[in-house]
Amino acid sequence: MEITVLDIQILKALNREVKEVSLLIKEMTAPYKALQQATKWLDQQEACQLLNISKRTLQTYRAKGILGATQINRKTYFRLSEVELLMQGERPLKKQKK
């Protein structure tokens, strides 16, 4: 077993530098936080859970243009902001014929 002894001043200096680097990273990434949150994507399962609907109903919403989607490698994604608008009733929800 090997024991390494560090001087307390060296440890404090190292801690200070780590905090400075952490602050620099936060400052550099701050402008992109809003963009990252604004473009959060949901997969089909997450969208269905939020809207409390089936996958087939979600597909119908896509087909009728009620909810836009993006496909990447056969997987479908929905914007969280659009799903939230639909949940709040700000997007027109067409009634289906029975």
GROMACS .gro file of C-alpha atoms in nm:
model
   98
    1MET     CA    1   0.000   0.000   0.000
    2GLU     CA    2   0.135   0.337  -0.101
    3ILE     CA    3   0.060   0.655   0.090
    4THR     CA    4   0.091   0.996  -0.070
    5VAL     CA    5   0.110   1.306   0.147
    6LEU     CA    6   0.007   1.642   0.005
    7ASP     CA    7   0.081   1.976   0.157
    8ILE     CA    8  -0.241   2.156   0.262
    9GLN     CA    9  -0.147   2.464   0.059
   10ILE     CA   10  -0.103   2.255  -0.256
   11LEU     CA   11  -0.441   2.093  -0.195
   12LYS     CA   12  -0.608   2.432  -0.148
   13ALA     CA   13  -0.446   2.566  -0.466
   14LEU     CA   14  -0.565   2.263  -0.660
   15ASN     CA   15  -0.917   2.307  -0.521
   16ARG     CA   16  -0.915   2.676  -0.623
   17GLU     CA   17  -0.808   2.590  -0.978
   18VAL     CA   18  -1.078   2.326  -1.012
   19LYS     CA   19  -1.340   2.581  -0.901
   20GLU     CA   20  -1.207   2.836  -1.152
   21VAL     CA   21  -1.226   2.584  -1.436
   22SER     CA   22  -1.579   2.493  -1.328
   23LEU     CA   23  -1.684   2.859  -1.338
   24LEU     CA   24  -1.527   2.904  -1.681
   25ILE     CA   25  -1.718   2.605  -1.814
   26LYS     CA   26  -2.045   2.743  -1.673
   27GLU     CA   27  -1.979   3.081  -1.833
   28MET     CA   28  -1.897   2.925  -2.169
   29THR     CA   29  -2.204   2.701  -2.175
   30ALA     CA   30  -2.455   2.954  -2.035
   31PRO     CA   31  -2.562   3.095  -2.376
   32TYR     CA   32  -2.645   2.744  -2.499
   33LYS     CA   33  -2.858   2.636  -2.200
   34ALA     CA   34  -3.173   2.807  -2.327
   35LEU     CA   35  -3.123   2.665  -2.676
   36GLN     CA   36  -3.070   2.316  -2.539
   37GLN     CA   37  -3.384   2.335  -2.326
   38ALA     CA   38  -3.590   2.488  -2.606
   39THR     CA   39  -3.515   2.200  -2.840
   40LYS     CA   40  -3.573   1.906  -2.609
   41TRP     CA   41  -3.698   1.607  -2.803
   42LEU     CA   42  -3.928   1.326  -2.692
   43ASP     CA   43  -3.958   0.980  -2.840
   44GLN     CA   44  -4.296   0.820  -2.912
   45GLN     CA   45  -4.330   0.660  -2.570
   46GLU     CA   46  -4.254   0.982  -2.383
   47ALA     CA   47  -4.496   1.183  -2.600
   48CYS     CA   48  -4.771   0.923  -2.548
   49GLN     CA   49  -4.718   0.929  -2.171
   50LEU     CA   50  -4.733   1.309  -2.154
   51LEU     CA   51  -5.043   1.331  -2.371
   52ASN     CA   52  -5.199   1.020  -2.216
   53ILE     CA   53  -5.278   0.872  -2.558
   54SER     CA   54  -5.196   0.553  -2.748
   55LYS     CA   55  -4.924   0.521  -3.012
   56ARG     CA   56  -5.191   0.491  -3.280
   57THR     CA   57  -5.353   0.818  -3.172
   58LEU     CA   58  -5.010   0.982  -3.181
   59GLN     CA   59  -4.965   0.852  -3.535
   60THR     CA   60  -5.304   1.001  -3.628
   61TYR     CA   61  -5.194   1.338  -3.487
   62ARG     CA   62  -4.885   1.320  -3.706
   63ALA     CA   63  -5.082   1.225  -4.016
   64LYS     CA   64  -5.334   1.507  -3.969
   65GLY     CA   65  -5.063   1.764  -3.900
   66ILE     CA   66  -5.176   1.827  -3.544
   67LEU     CA   67  -4.832   1.742  -3.409
   68GLY     CA   68  -4.512   1.769  -3.609
   69ALA     CA   69  -4.241   1.506  -3.587
   70THR     CA   70  -3.890   1.433  -3.703
   71GLN     CA   71  -3.760   1.092  -3.801
   72ILE     CA   72  -3.400   0.988  -3.749
   73ASN     CA   73  -3.299   0.633  -3.841
   74ARG     CA   74  -3.656   0.501  -3.828
   75LYS     CA   75  -3.715   0.652  -3.486
   76THR     CA   76  -3.968   0.933  -3.445
   77TYR     CA   77  -3.911   1.234  -3.221
   78PHE     CA   78  -4.143   1.515  -3.112
   79ARG     CA   79  -4.052   1.859  -2.979
   80LEU     CA   80  -4.138   1.899  -2.613
   81SER     CA   81  -4.254   2.256  -2.677
   82GLU     CA   82  -4.508   2.138  -2.938
   83VAL     CA   83  -4.636   1.861  -2.711
   84GLU     CA   84  -4.679   2.112  -2.427
   85LEU     CA   85  -4.874   2.347  -2.657
   86LEU     CA   86  -5.103   2.060  -2.750
   87MET     CA   87  -5.150   1.974  -2.381
   88GLN     CA   88  -5.244   2.336  -2.304
   89GLY     CA   89  -5.499   2.338  -2.584
   90GLU     CA   90  -5.319   2.604  -2.785
   91ARG     CA   91  -5.295   2.378  -3.089
   92PRO     CA   92  -5.617   2.285  -3.265
   93LEU     CA   93  -5.720   1.931  -3.179
   94LYS     CA   94  -5.949   1.802  -3.451
   95LYS     CA   95  -6.234   1.580  -3.340
   96GLN     CA   96  -6.240   1.238  -3.492
   97LYS     CA   97  -6.553   1.090  -3.649
   98LYS     CA   98  -6.695   0.786  -3.476
   0.00000   0.00000   0.00000
